[in-house]
Coordinates of C-alpha atoms in Angstrom, one line a residue:
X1 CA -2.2 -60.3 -46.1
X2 CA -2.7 -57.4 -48.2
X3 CA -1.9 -54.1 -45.6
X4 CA -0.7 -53.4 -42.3
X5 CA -1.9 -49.9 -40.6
X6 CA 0.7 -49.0 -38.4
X7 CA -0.1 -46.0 -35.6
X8 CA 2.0 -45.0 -33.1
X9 CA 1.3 -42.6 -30.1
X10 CA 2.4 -40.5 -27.4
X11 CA -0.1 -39.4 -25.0
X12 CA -2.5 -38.8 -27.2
X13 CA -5.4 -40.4 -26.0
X14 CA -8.5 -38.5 -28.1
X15 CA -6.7 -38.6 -31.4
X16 CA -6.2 -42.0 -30.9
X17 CA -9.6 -42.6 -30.6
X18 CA -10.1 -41.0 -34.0
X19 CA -7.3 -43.0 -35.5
X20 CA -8.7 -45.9 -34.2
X21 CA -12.4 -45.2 -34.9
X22 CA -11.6 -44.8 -38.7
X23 CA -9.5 -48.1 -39.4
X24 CA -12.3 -50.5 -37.4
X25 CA -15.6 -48.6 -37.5
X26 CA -15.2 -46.3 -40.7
X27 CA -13.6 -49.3 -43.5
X28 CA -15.6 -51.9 -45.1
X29 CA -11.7 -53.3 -46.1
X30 CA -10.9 -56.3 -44.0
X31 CA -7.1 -57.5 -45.6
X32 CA -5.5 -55.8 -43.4
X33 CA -3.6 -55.8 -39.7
X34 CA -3.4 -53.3 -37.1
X35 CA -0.2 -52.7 -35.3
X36 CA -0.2 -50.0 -32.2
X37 CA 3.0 -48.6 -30.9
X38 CA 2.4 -46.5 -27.6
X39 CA 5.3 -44.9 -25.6
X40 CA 4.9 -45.4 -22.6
X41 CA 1.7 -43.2 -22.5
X42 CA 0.4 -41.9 -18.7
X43 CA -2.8 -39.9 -20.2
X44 CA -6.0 -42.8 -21.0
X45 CA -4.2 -43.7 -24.3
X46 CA -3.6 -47.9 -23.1
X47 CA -7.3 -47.6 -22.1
X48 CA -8.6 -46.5 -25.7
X49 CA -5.8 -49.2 -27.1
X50 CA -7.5 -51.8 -24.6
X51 CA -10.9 -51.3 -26.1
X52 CA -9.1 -52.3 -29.6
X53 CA -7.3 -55.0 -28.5
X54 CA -9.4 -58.0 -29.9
X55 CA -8.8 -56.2 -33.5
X56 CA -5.6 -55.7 -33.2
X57 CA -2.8 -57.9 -34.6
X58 CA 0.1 -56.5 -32.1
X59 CA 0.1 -53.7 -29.4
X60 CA 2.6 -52.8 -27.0
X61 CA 3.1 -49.5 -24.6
X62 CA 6.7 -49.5 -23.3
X63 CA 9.1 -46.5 -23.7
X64 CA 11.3 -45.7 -27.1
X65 CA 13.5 -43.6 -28.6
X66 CA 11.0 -41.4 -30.6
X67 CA 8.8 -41.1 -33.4
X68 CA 10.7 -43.2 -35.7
X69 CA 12.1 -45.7 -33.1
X70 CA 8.2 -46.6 -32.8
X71 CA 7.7 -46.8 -36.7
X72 CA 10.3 -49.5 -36.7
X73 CA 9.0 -51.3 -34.6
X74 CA 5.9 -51.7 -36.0
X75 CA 7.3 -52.3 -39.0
X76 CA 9.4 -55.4 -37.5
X77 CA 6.0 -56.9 -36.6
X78 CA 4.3 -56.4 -39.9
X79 CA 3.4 -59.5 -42.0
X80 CA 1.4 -56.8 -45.0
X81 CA 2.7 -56.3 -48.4
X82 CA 1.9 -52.8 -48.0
X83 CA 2.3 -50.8 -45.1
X84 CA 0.3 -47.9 -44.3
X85 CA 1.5 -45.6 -41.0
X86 CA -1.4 -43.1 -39.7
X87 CA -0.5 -41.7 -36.3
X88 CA -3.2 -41.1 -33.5
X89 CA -4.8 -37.8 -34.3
X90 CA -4.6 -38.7 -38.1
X91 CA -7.8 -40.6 -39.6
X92 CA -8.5 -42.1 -42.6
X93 CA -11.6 -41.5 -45.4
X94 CA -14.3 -43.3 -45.0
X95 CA -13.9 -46.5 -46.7
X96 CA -10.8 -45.3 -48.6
X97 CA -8.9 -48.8 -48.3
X98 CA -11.6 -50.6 -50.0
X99 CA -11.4 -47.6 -52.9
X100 CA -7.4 -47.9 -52.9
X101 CA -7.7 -51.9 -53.1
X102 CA -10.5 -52.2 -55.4
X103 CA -8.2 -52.7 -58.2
X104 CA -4.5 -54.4 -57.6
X105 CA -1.8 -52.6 -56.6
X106 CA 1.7 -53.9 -57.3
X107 CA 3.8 -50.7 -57.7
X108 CA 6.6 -50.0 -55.0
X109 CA 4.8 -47.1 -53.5
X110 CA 1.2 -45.6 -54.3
X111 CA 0.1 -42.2 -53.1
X112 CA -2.8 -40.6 -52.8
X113 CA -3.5 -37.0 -51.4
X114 CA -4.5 -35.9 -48.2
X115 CA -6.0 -33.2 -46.1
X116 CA -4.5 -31.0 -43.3
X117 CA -6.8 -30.3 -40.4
X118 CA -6.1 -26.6 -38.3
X119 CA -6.9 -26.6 -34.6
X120 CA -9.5 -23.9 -35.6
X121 CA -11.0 -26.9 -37.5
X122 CA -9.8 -25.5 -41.1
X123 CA -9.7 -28.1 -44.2
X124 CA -6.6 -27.8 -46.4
X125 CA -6.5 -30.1 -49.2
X126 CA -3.1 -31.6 -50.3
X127 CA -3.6 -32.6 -53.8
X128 CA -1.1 -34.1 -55.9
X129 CA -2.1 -33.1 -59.7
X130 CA 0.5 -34.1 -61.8
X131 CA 3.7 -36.9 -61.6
X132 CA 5.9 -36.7 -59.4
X133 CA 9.2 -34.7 -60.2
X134 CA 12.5 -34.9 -58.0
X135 CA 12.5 -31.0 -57.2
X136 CA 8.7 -31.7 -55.7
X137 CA 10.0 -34.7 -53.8
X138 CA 13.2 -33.0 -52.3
X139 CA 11.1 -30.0 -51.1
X140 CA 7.4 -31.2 -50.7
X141 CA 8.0 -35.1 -50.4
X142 CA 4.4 -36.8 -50.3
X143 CA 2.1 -37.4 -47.5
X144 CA 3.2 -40.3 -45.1
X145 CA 0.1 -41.0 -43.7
X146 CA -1.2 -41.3 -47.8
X147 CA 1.0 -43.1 -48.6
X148 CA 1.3 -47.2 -49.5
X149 CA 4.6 -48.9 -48.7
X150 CA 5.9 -52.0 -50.2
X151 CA 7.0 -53.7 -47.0
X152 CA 9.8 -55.1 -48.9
X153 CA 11.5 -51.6 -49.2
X154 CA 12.9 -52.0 -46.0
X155 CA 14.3 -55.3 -46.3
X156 CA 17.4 -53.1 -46.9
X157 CA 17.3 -50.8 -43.5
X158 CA 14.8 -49.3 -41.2
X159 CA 13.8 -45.4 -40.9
X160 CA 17.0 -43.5 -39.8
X161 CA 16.6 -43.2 -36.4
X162 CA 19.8 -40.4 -36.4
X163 CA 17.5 -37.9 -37.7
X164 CA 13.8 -36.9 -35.8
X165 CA 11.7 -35.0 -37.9
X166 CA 12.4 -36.1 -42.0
X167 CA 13.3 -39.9 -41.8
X168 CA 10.4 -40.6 -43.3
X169 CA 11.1 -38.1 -46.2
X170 CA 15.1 -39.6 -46.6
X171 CA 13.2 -43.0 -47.3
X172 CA 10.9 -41.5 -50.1
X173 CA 14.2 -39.6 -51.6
X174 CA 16.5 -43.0 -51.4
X175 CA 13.9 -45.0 -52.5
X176 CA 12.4 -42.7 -55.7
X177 CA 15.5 -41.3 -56.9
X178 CA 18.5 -43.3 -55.6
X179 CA 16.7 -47.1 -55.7
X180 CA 14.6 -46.4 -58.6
X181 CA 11.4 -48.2 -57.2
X182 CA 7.8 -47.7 -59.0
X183 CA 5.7 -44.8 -58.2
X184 CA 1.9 -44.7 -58.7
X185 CA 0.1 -41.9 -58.0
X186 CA -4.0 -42.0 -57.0
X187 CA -6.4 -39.5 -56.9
X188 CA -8.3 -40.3 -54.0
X189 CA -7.8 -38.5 -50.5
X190 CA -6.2 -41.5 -48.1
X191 CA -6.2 -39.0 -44.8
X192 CA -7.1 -36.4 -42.8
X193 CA -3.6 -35.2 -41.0
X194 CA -3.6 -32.8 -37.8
X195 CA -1.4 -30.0 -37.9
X196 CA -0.1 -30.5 -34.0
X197 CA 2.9 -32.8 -35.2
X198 CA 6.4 -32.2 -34.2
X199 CA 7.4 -31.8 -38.4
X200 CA 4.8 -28.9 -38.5
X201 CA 5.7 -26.8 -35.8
X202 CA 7.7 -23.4 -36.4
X203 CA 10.3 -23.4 -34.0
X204 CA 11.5 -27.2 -35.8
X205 CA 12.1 -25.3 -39.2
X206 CA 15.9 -25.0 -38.8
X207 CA 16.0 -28.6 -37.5
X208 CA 14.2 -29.9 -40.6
X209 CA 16.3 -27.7 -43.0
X210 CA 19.3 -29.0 -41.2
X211 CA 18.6 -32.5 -41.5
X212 CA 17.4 -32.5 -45.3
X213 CA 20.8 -31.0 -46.0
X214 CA 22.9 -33.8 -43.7
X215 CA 20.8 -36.6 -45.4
X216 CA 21.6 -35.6 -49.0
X217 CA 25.5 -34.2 -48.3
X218 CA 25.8 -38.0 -47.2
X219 CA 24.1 -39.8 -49.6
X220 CA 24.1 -37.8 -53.0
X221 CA 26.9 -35.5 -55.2
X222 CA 26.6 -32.3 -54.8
X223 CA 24.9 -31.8 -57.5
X224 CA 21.6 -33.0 -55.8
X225 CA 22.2 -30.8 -53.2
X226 CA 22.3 -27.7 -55.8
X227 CA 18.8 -29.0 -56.9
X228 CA 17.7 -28.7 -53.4
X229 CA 19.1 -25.4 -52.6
X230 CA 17.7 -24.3 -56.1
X231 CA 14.5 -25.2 -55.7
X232 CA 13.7 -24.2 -52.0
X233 CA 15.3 -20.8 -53.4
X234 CA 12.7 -21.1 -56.2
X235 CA 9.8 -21.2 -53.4
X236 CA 11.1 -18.9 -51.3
X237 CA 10.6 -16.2 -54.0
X238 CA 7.9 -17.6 -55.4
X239 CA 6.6 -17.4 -51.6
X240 CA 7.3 -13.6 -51.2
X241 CA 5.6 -12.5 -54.6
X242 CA 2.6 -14.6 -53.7
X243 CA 2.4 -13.3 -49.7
X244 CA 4.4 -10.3 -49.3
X245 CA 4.1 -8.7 -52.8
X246 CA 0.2 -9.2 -53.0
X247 CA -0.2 -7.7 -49.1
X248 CA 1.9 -4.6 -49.9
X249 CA 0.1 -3.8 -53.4
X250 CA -3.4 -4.2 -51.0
X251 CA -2.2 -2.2 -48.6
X252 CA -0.3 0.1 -51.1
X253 CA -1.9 4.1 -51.3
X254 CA -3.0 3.7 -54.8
X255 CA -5.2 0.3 -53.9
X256 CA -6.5 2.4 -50.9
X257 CA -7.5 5.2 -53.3
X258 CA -9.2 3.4 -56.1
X259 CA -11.0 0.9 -53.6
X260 CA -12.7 3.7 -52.0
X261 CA -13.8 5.2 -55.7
X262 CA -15.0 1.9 -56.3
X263 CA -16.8 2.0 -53.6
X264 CA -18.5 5.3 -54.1
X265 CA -19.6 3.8 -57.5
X266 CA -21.1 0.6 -56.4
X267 CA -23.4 3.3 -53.9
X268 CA -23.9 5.5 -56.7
X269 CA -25.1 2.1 -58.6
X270 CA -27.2 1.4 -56.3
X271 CA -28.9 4.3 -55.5
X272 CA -29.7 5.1 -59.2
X273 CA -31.2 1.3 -59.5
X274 CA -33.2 1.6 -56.8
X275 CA -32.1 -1.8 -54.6
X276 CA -32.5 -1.1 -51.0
X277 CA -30.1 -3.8 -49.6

């Protein structure tokens, strides 16, 4: 078997109807396995599962230890080469595994980009334009739920269930840069990812920031860490030209002054040439 799609879910019940709606009724793909991890859900989410259940190749709704505790075991039950995890309120392109598939795929991992959905509904593509380098790895990482996992990579140890918010991102780190294993990147968007997780939300900054730094102080020299603490320095400025410079030169006097002159002309333009809207 070629792929296992692994979703987990908490009480989630209409985004994992989405989830599910895109792996049976939206792929023309069919070398693959579905594995459902619920915890313990009290909101409709075993009903939505229940309506799946002849498709699926495991399901289970019992309590766990969190988001990566569920991962893992899902991964314990997948019999893919390649593992693929998109979470309920996360959907795949239509008939992106066939696309992905179409030609074989051997390398450790292969990503793809993805898009970030707002509540408002907003579409921000994440695209991935050039290789991959370790400073866009250690700040960025790539997309989990776009990306293809060689099952085999964790023949050597699980997600860390220590840390809950960049487990995922540890594995991409010790696998790329400490391990070594192939990287092949594909320009096709693999998923549409909601911006409601537990990684995205503000107040979890200082827990994420934290984590990164205990994950590489224990497993790399400090030299690694520099890199990281360089290149998050690197964004932050770049950040505050891009953001905070450009909104104080717009809101600066002098762009007040000449926007209004410019404005005058454009009137002045138009009344001379005659166009009446």
């Amino acid at each position: 078997m070629k792929l296992s799609v692994i979703t987990i879910n908490l009480n989630d019940a209409d985004g994992l109807q989405k989830t599910l709606s895109s792996v049976w009724e939206r792929q023309s793909f069919t070398d693959f396995e579905h594995i459902v991890i619920d915890g313990a859900s009290t909101d409709g989410s075993v009903e939505v599962i229940k309506k799946y259940a002849d498709k699926l190749a495991y399901w289970v709704s019992e309590p766990d230890k969190g988001i990566y505790s569920a991962m893992n075991k899902g991964i314990v039950r997948a019999r893919g080469e390649y593992l693929l995890f998109i979470n309920s309120g996360d959907w795949l392109a239509d008939d992106v595994l066939a696309k992905v598939f179409a030609e074989p795929v051997t390398d450790d991992i292969v990503y793809g980009n993805f898009t970030y959905v707002k509540r408002d509904g907003t579409l921000l593509p994440v695209e991935y334009k050039r290789p991959l380098t370790y400073t866009d790895l250690l700040i960025y990482s790539i997309g989990h739920p776009s990306s293809f996992i060689k099952r085999t990579l964790f023949d050597g140890g699980l997600y860390n269930e220590e840390f809950r918010i960049v487990s995922d991102w540890a594995f991409f780190v010790t696998q790329i840069i400490k391990n070594g294993c192939s990287v092949k990147r594909i320009g096709l968007n693999i998923a549409f990812f909601n911006d409601y997780g537990i990684s995205l939300k503000p107040e979890m900054a200082t827990l994420t920031e934290n984590e990164h730094r205990k994950f590489l102080t224990e497993n790399f020299d400090r030299c690694f860490v520099c890199l990281y603490d360089s290149a998050r320095e690197r964004e932050s400025v770049f950040d505050y030209i891009t953001k905070a410079r450009t909104q104080e030169f717009l809101d600066s006097s002098w762009m007040q002054h000449y926007t209004r002159k410019c404005i005058k002309v454009l009137f002045w333009l138009k009344k001379i040439l005659g166009i009446k809207r």
